[in-house]
Structure formats: C-alpha cells, structure tokens
Amino acid sequence: MEQTGHLRVPGATLYYEVRGSGPALLISQSGDGDANRSDDLVAQLVADHTVITYDRRGLSRSVLDTPGGKAGIAQHADDVHRLLAALTDEPVTMLGCSLGAVIGLHLAVTHPGRLTALVAHEPVAPWLLPGDERARHVRELVEIQDVHEREGLAATFAEIARVLGIDPHHQDTEPDLTPQPMTPRRAENFAFFVRNDFTAVVEDALDLAAVAALKDGGPRIVPAAGRTTPHAVFDHRCAEELAALVGADLVEFPGGHNGNTTHPRAYAATLRAITR
C-alpha cells in the first residue's frame, strides 16, 4: 500500500506518507528530517510493516497556519496523536530518532493507548540528566543557535557534529545509500529546526515519575543508542538515563546518532529483532 495525504491539526496542516503492509510502524525523524529522511530504512521495512512517516510541523510540506509560528514538544506529540487517530484504530510501534524520541516519550505519557512500543533512539531530552549535566548541555544547544545566527549553516553543521561526536569526514556507512544533498528545502528545514526545535528542547520538561511509571503499565519503552556514538555525549547519556529510569537495557543499534540513515539494512534488522 502507498498513500500520501494531508491532515488538518490545530495551527498547521501535516503531510504524511504510508507505505508497505503488515503491523503499523510510525517513524518520527530527527532534526531537519521530513517524511523522506529515512527512505532507505523504510525500503527495508515495507515488506512486513506498514510504515508511516510525516513532515513535522514547520518542515517541508507540513505548513504552519501562521508563518514563523513555533511549536513545543507537547504540540509535536499531539500532532502524532492526531495523525495516528486518523490512520488507524490500533496501537502502533513507534521509532523515534533524537528529537523524534522525545516526541515519542510525550506521546507515551499523554496517550499511552496509541503505542505498543517506543524505540527511543538517543532522545535529545536534557530533563533526563542530573542538574549540572543538564545545564551544560542546555548551554550547548543555546550556543549552537548563536553559531547559526552569527555564522550560518556550514558552521552550525560543524558544531552539531562536534557536540554529537560525529566525524563527518570519516563516517562508516553501508554502500549504495540514497544521496541526501543539502537542497534549499532541506536548508530551510534545518534553519527551522535550529531556531524552533532547539528552543522547544531547552524549554521541554516531562515528569520523570510519569515516564518511570510506563514500565508498570504503558507502552514498552526501548532505550537505544548508536554503537559508535561516544558515551560521553549528551544524546547517549540521555539514552542511558532513560534506560535506568524505565528499568530497561540500553539497546545498541548499528552506526552512530544517525544510524537510521547510515546503516539502513542493519538498522532494520535490529529494529525487527527487538520489536517482534
């Protein structure tokens, strides 16, 4: 099955795609990623999953009613809730990557019936960290916003790569990946992500007790991190803290922070193995 569509939600119109057949799997992308960010991964999954992807509000084809408007993490989670309600009556598995993982945690707490499981890959959630560490990483995010404002896109990419422990010149990847050039649309998405969603992450908070309670009667939370992500960087630390909070093992996925795009075949195999 292949389907594309638009859904009206408060303050925006969401674009979405549905591909494949089998149990439903929603992918909430990282950063500047829209519905097509993980196309290589989706291609590995559609034989046995109905894969739902979407453009987060403010990105690509998900147009805001008010240009320049903003959205917090709770609003993003409500968008996913409404999208799933429009597409299926059954709970689904969700893969959340980076920012998408934080959106998934909000959804699991506020609408637990929407999900059977959430694979939370390196959630960018400073509220999971101890106080001093949290403050340090919040400062990192604010400083990246300042770099973007002063020095533009190239400098921002370099700073994000440094903070996330990514060496863009020596990345291990699978062969024959679909090219992802920096198109004007992607550049616009990245700018919106830095301006809007960095602020949303900095201002975000979720009750730790409510997250911890998911282990006693909510969707299964699968904390995950990339095998090559340095353990000291904050997204790996957030995954570690989430694992401790929900009493689960931290699952390693192939690649690093962006393993869903750099290692789609192996990533799909790992995803299948832990969500059976």
PDB file of N, CA and C in Angstrom, residues 76-124:
ATOM      1  N   HIS A  76       4.100  18.860  19.135  1.00  0.00           N
ATOM      2  CA  HIS A  76       4.526  17.841  18.182  1.00  0.00           C
ATOM      3  C   HIS A  76       3.922  16.476  18.532  1.00  0.00           C
ATOM      4  N   ALA A  77       3.890  16.155  19.817  1.00  0.00           N
ATOM      5  CA  ALA A  77       3.320  14.874  20.238  1.00  0.00           C
ATOM      6  C   ALA A  77       1.822  14.825  19.971  1.00  0.00           C
ATOM      7  N   ASP A  78       1.135  15.937  20.170  1.00  0.00           N
ATOM      8  CA  ASP A  78      -0.288  15.983  19.871  1.00  0.00           C
ATOM      9  C   ASP A  78      -0.533  15.799  18.375  1.00  0.00           C
ATOM     10  N   ASP A  79       0.357  16.332  17.550  1.00  0.00           N
ATOM     11  CA  ASP A  79       0.252  16.118  16.100  1.00  0.00           C
ATOM     12  C   ASP A  79       0.312  14.625  15.769  1.00  0.00           C
ATOM     13  N   VAL A  80       1.255  13.913  16.391  1.00  0.00           N
ATOM     14  CA  VAL A  80       1.372  12.475  16.130  1.00  0.00           C
ATOM     15  C   VAL A  80       0.132  11.743  16.615  1.00  0.00           C
ATOM     16  N   HIS A  81      -0.373  12.115  17.768  1.00  0.00           N
ATOM     17  CA  HIS A  81      -1.610  11.527  18.284  1.00  0.00           C
ATOM     18  C   HIS A  81      -2.753  11.691  17.288  1.00  0.00           C
ATOM     19  N   ARG A  82      -2.901  12.871  16.747  1.00  0.00           N
ATOM     20  CA  ARG A  82      -3.990  13.132  15.798  1.00  0.00           C
ATOM     21  C   ARG A  82      -3.760  12.389  14.480  1.00  0.00           C
ATOM     22  N   LEU A  83      -2.508  12.314  14.056  1.00  0.00           N
ATOM     23  CA  LEU A  83      -2.198  11.597  12.816  1.00  0.00           C
ATOM     24  C   LEU A  83      -2.529  10.114  12.972  1.00  0.00           C
ATOM     25  N   LEU A  84      -2.121   9.514  14.063  1.00  0.00           N
ATOM     26  CA  LEU A  84      -2.416   8.099  14.271  1.00  0.00           C
ATOM     27  C   LEU A  84      -3.912   7.854  14.414  1.00  0.00           C
ATOM     28  N   ALA A  85      -4.603   8.762  15.079  1.00  0.00           N
ATOM     29  CA  ALA A  85      -6.056   8.604  15.222  1.00  0.00           C
ATOM     30  C   ALA A  85      -6.756   8.628  13.868  1.00  0.00           C
ATOM     31  N   ALA A  86      -6.199   9.398  12.929  1.00  0.00           N
ATOM     32  CA  ALA A  86      -6.803   9.489  11.599  1.00  0.00           C
ATOM     33  C   ALA A  86      -6.494   8.273  10.739  1.00  0.00           C
ATOM     34  N   LEU A  87      -5.400   7.561  11.053  1.00  0.00           N
ATOM     35  CA  LEU A  87      -4.946   6.493  10.165  1.00  0.00           C
ATOM     36  C   LEU A  87      -5.260   5.087  10.662  1.00  0.00           C
ATOM     37  N   THR A  88      -5.417   4.895  11.971  1.00  0.00           N
ATOM     38  CA  THR A  88      -5.602   3.543  12.483  1.00  0.00           C
ATOM     39  C   THR A  88      -6.347   3.550  13.810  1.00  0.00           C
ATOM     40  N   ASP A  89      -7.075   2.475  14.052  1.00  0.00           N
ATOM     41  CA  ASP A  89      -7.738   2.281  15.335  1.00  0.00           C
ATOM     42  C   ASP A  89      -6.891   1.463  16.296  1.00  0.00           C
ATOM     43  N   GLU A  90      -5.755   0.952  15.814  1.00  0.00           N
ATOM     44  CA  GLU A  90      -4.914   0.070  16.615  1.00  0.00           C
ATOM     45  C   GLU A  90      -3.657   0.796  17.090  1.00  0.00           C
ATOM     46  N   PRO A  91      -3.129   0.411  18.258  1.00  0.00           N
ATOM     47  CA  PRO A  91      -1.842   0.977  18.690  1.00  0.00           C
ATOM     48  C   PRO A  91      -0.724   0.518  17.771  1.00  0.00           C
ATOM     49  N   VAL A  92       0.312   1.332  17.667  1.00  0.00           N
ATOM     50  CA  VAL A  92       1.400   1.073  16.723  1.00  0.00           C
ATOM     51  C   VAL A  92       2.732   1.054  17.458  1.00  0.00           C
ATOM     52  N   THR A  93       3.730   0.518  16.788  1.00  0.00           N
ATOM     53  CA  THR A  93       5.106   0.672  17.232  1.00  0.00           C
ATOM     54  C   THR A  93       5.631   1.997  16.685  1.00  0.00           C
ATOM     55  N   MET A  94       6.432   2.690  17.489  1.00  0.00           N
ATOM     56  CA  MET A  94       6.992   3.971  17.067  1.00  0.00           C
ATOM     57  C   MET A  94       8.506   3.923  17.199  1.00  0.00           C
ATOM     58  N   LEU A  95       9.191   4.335  16.149  1.00  0.00           N
ATOM     59  CA  LEU A  95      10.628   4.589  16.203  1.00  0.00           C
ATOM     60  C   LEU A  95      10.813   6.092  16.259  1.00  0.00           C
ATOM     61  N   GLY A  96      11.378   6.572  17.346  1.00  0.00           N
ATOM     62  CA  GLY A  96      11.678   7.991  17.485  1.00  0.00           C
ATOM     63  C   GLY A  96      13.173   8.199  17.486  1.00  0.00           C
ATOM     64  N   CYS A  97      13.669   9.019  16.583  1.00  0.00           N
ATOM     65  CA  CYS A  97      15.098   9.277  16.455  1.00  0.00           C
ATOM     66  C   CYS A  97      15.409  10.681  16.959  1.00  0.00           C
ATOM     67  N   SER A  98      16.231  10.784  18.001  1.00  0.00           N
ATOM     68  CA  SER A  98      16.697  12.063  18.507  1.00  0.00           C
ATOM     69  C   SER A  98      15.508  12.908  18.992  1.00  0.00           C
ATOM     70  N   LEU A  99      15.181  13.993  18.315  1.00  0.00           N
ATOM     71  CA  LEU A  99      14.002  14.776  18.679  1.00  0.00           C
ATOM     72  C   LEU A  99      12.743  13.921  18.590  1.00  0.00           C
ATOM     73  N   GLY A 100      12.666  13.044  17.601  1.00  0.00           N
ATOM     74  CA  GLY A 100      11.510  12.166  17.462  1.00  0.00           C
ATOM     75  C   GLY A 100      11.321  11.263  18.662  1.00  0.00           C
ATOM     76  N   ALA A 101      12.422  10.879  19.325  1.00  0.00           N
ATOM     77  CA  ALA A 101      12.311  10.047  20.520  1.00  0.00           C
ATOM     78  C   ALA A 101      11.670  10.809  21.673  1.00  0.00           C
ATOM     79  N   VAL A 102      11.978  12.102  21.784  1.00  0.00           N
ATOM     80  CA  VAL A 102      11.374  12.914  22.837  1.00  0.00           C
ATOM     81  C   VAL A 102       9.883  13.098  22.562  1.00  0.00           C
ATOM     82  N   ILE A 103       9.539  13.307  21.296  1.00  0.00           N
ATOM     83  CA  ILE A 103       8.129  13.383  20.920  1.00  0.00           C
ATOM     84  C   ILE A 103       7.423  12.089  21.314  1.00  0.00           C
ATOM     85  N   GLY A 104       8.085  10.960  21.068  1.00  0.00           N
ATOM     86  CA  GLY A 104       7.511   9.674  21.426  1.00  0.00           C
ATOM     87  C   GLY A 104       7.302   9.516  22.920  1.00  0.00           C
ATOM     88  N   LEU A 105       8.228  10.013  23.732  1.00  0.00           N
ATOM     89  CA  LEU A 105       8.067   9.924  25.188  1.00  0.00           C
ATOM     90  C   LEU A 105       6.871  10.739  25.655  1.00  0.00           C
ATOM     91  N   HIS A 106       6.685  11.919  25.093  1.00  0.00           N
ATOM     92  CA  HIS A 106       5.498  12.712  25.427  1.00  0.00           C
ATOM     93  C   HIS A 106       4.228  11.950  25.041  1.00  0.00           C
ATOM     94  N   LEU A 107       4.223  11.364  23.860  1.00  0.00           N
ATOM     95  CA  LEU A 107       3.047  10.628  23.403  1.00  0.00           C
ATOM     96  C   LEU A 107       2.773   9.430  24.311  1.00  0.00           C
ATOM     97  N   ALA A 108       3.819   8.723  24.717  1.00  0.00           N
ATOM     98  CA  ALA A 108       3.641   7.555  25.577  1.00  0.00           C
ATOM     99  C   ALA A 108       3.032   7.924  26.915  1.00  0.00           C
ATOM    100  N   VAL A 109       3.368   9.121  27.424  1.00  0.00           N
ATOM    101  CA  VAL A 109       2.823   9.559  28.714  1.00  0.00           C
ATOM    102  C   VAL A 109       1.399  10.087  28.568  1.00  0.00           C
ATOM    103  N   THR A 110       1.139  10.877  27.521  1.00  0.00           N
ATOM    104  CA  THR A 110      -0.157  11.546  27.402  1.00  0.00           C
ATOM    105  C   THR A 110      -1.210  10.702  26.693  1.00  0.00           C
ATOM    106  N   HIS A 111      -0.778   9.836  25.776  1.00  0.00           N
ATOM    107  CA  HIS A 111      -1.711   8.983  25.027  1.00  0.00           C
ATOM    108  C   HIS A 111      -1.136   7.568  24.921  1.00  0.00           C
ATOM    109  N   PRO A 112      -0.986   6.891  26.052  1.00  0.00           N
ATOM    110  CA  PRO A 112      -0.313   5.592  26.034  1.00  0.00           C
ATOM    111  C   PRO A 112      -1.001   4.552  25.163  1.00  0.00           C
ATOM    112  N   GLY A 113      -2.306   4.706  24.959  1.00  0.00           N
ATOM    113  CA  GLY A 113      -3.029   3.739  24.142  1.00  0.00           C
ATOM    114  C   GLY A 113      -2.680   3.793  22.671  1.00  0.00           C
ATOM    115  N   ARG A 114      -1.966   4.824  22.244  1.00  0.00           N
ATOM    116  CA  ARG A 114      -1.586   4.940  20.829  1.00  0.00           C
ATOM    117  C   ARG A 114      -0.425   4.018  20.464  1.00  0.00           C
ATOM    118  N   LEU A 115       0.356   3.588  21.462  1.00  0.00           N
ATOM    119  CA  LEU A 115       1.592   2.867  21.178  1.00  0.00           C
ATOM    120  C   LEU A 115       1.607   1.494  21.843  1.00  0.00           C
ATOM    121  N   THR A 116       2.159   0.522  21.147  1.00  0.00           N
ATOM    122  CA  THR A 116       2.521  -0.745  21.779  1.00  0.00           C
ATOM    123  C   THR A 116       3.947  -0.675  22.305  1.00  0.00           C
ATOM    124  N   ALA A 117       4.821   0.015  21.565  1.00  0.00           N
ATOM    125  CA  ALA A 117       6.220   0.147  21.964  1.00  0.00           C
ATOM    126  C   ALA A 117       6.797   1.414  21.357  1.00  0.00           C
ATOM    127  N   LEU A 118       7.754   1.984  22.059  1.00  0.00           N
ATOM    128  CA  LEU A 118       8.517   3.138  21.565  1.00  0.00           C
ATOM    129  C   LEU A 118       9.993   2.779  21.605  1.00  0.00           C
ATOM    130  N   VAL A 119      10.628   2.767  20.447  1.00  0.00           N
ATOM    131  CA  VAL A 119      12.083   2.655  20.376  1.00  0.00           C
ATOM    132  C   VAL A 119      12.618   4.086  20.381  1.00  0.00           C
ATOM    133  N   ALA A 120      13.226   4.466  21.494  1.00  0.00           N
ATOM    134  CA  ALA A 120      13.686   5.846  21.698  1.00  0.00           C
ATOM    135  C   ALA A 120      15.189   5.902  21.465  1.00  0.00           C
ATOM    136  N   HIS A 121      15.576   6.258  20.233  1.00  0.00           N
ATOM    137  CA  HIS A 121      16.983   6.255  19.837  1.00  0.00           C
ATOM    138  C   HIS A 121      17.612   7.602  20.154  1.00  0.00           C
ATOM    139  N   GLU A 122      18.461   7.619  21.171  1.00  0.00           N
ATOM    140  CA  GLU A 122      19.216   8.811  21.574  1.00  0.00           C
ATOM    141  C   GLU A 122      18.315  10.038  21.719  1.00  0.00           C
ATOM    142  N   PRO A 123      17.378   9.995  22.663  1.00  0.00           N
ATOM    143  CA  PRO A 123      16.480  11.142  22.848  1.00  0.00           C
ATOM    144  C   PRO A 123      17.241  12.394  23.270  1.00  0.00           C
ATOM    145  N   VAL A 124      16.939  13.493  22.621  1.00  0.00           N
ATOM    146  CA  VAL A 124      17.549  14.773  22.992  1.00  0.00           C
ATOM    147  C   VAL A 124      16.654  15.402  24.054  1.00  0.00           C
TER     148      VAL A 124
END
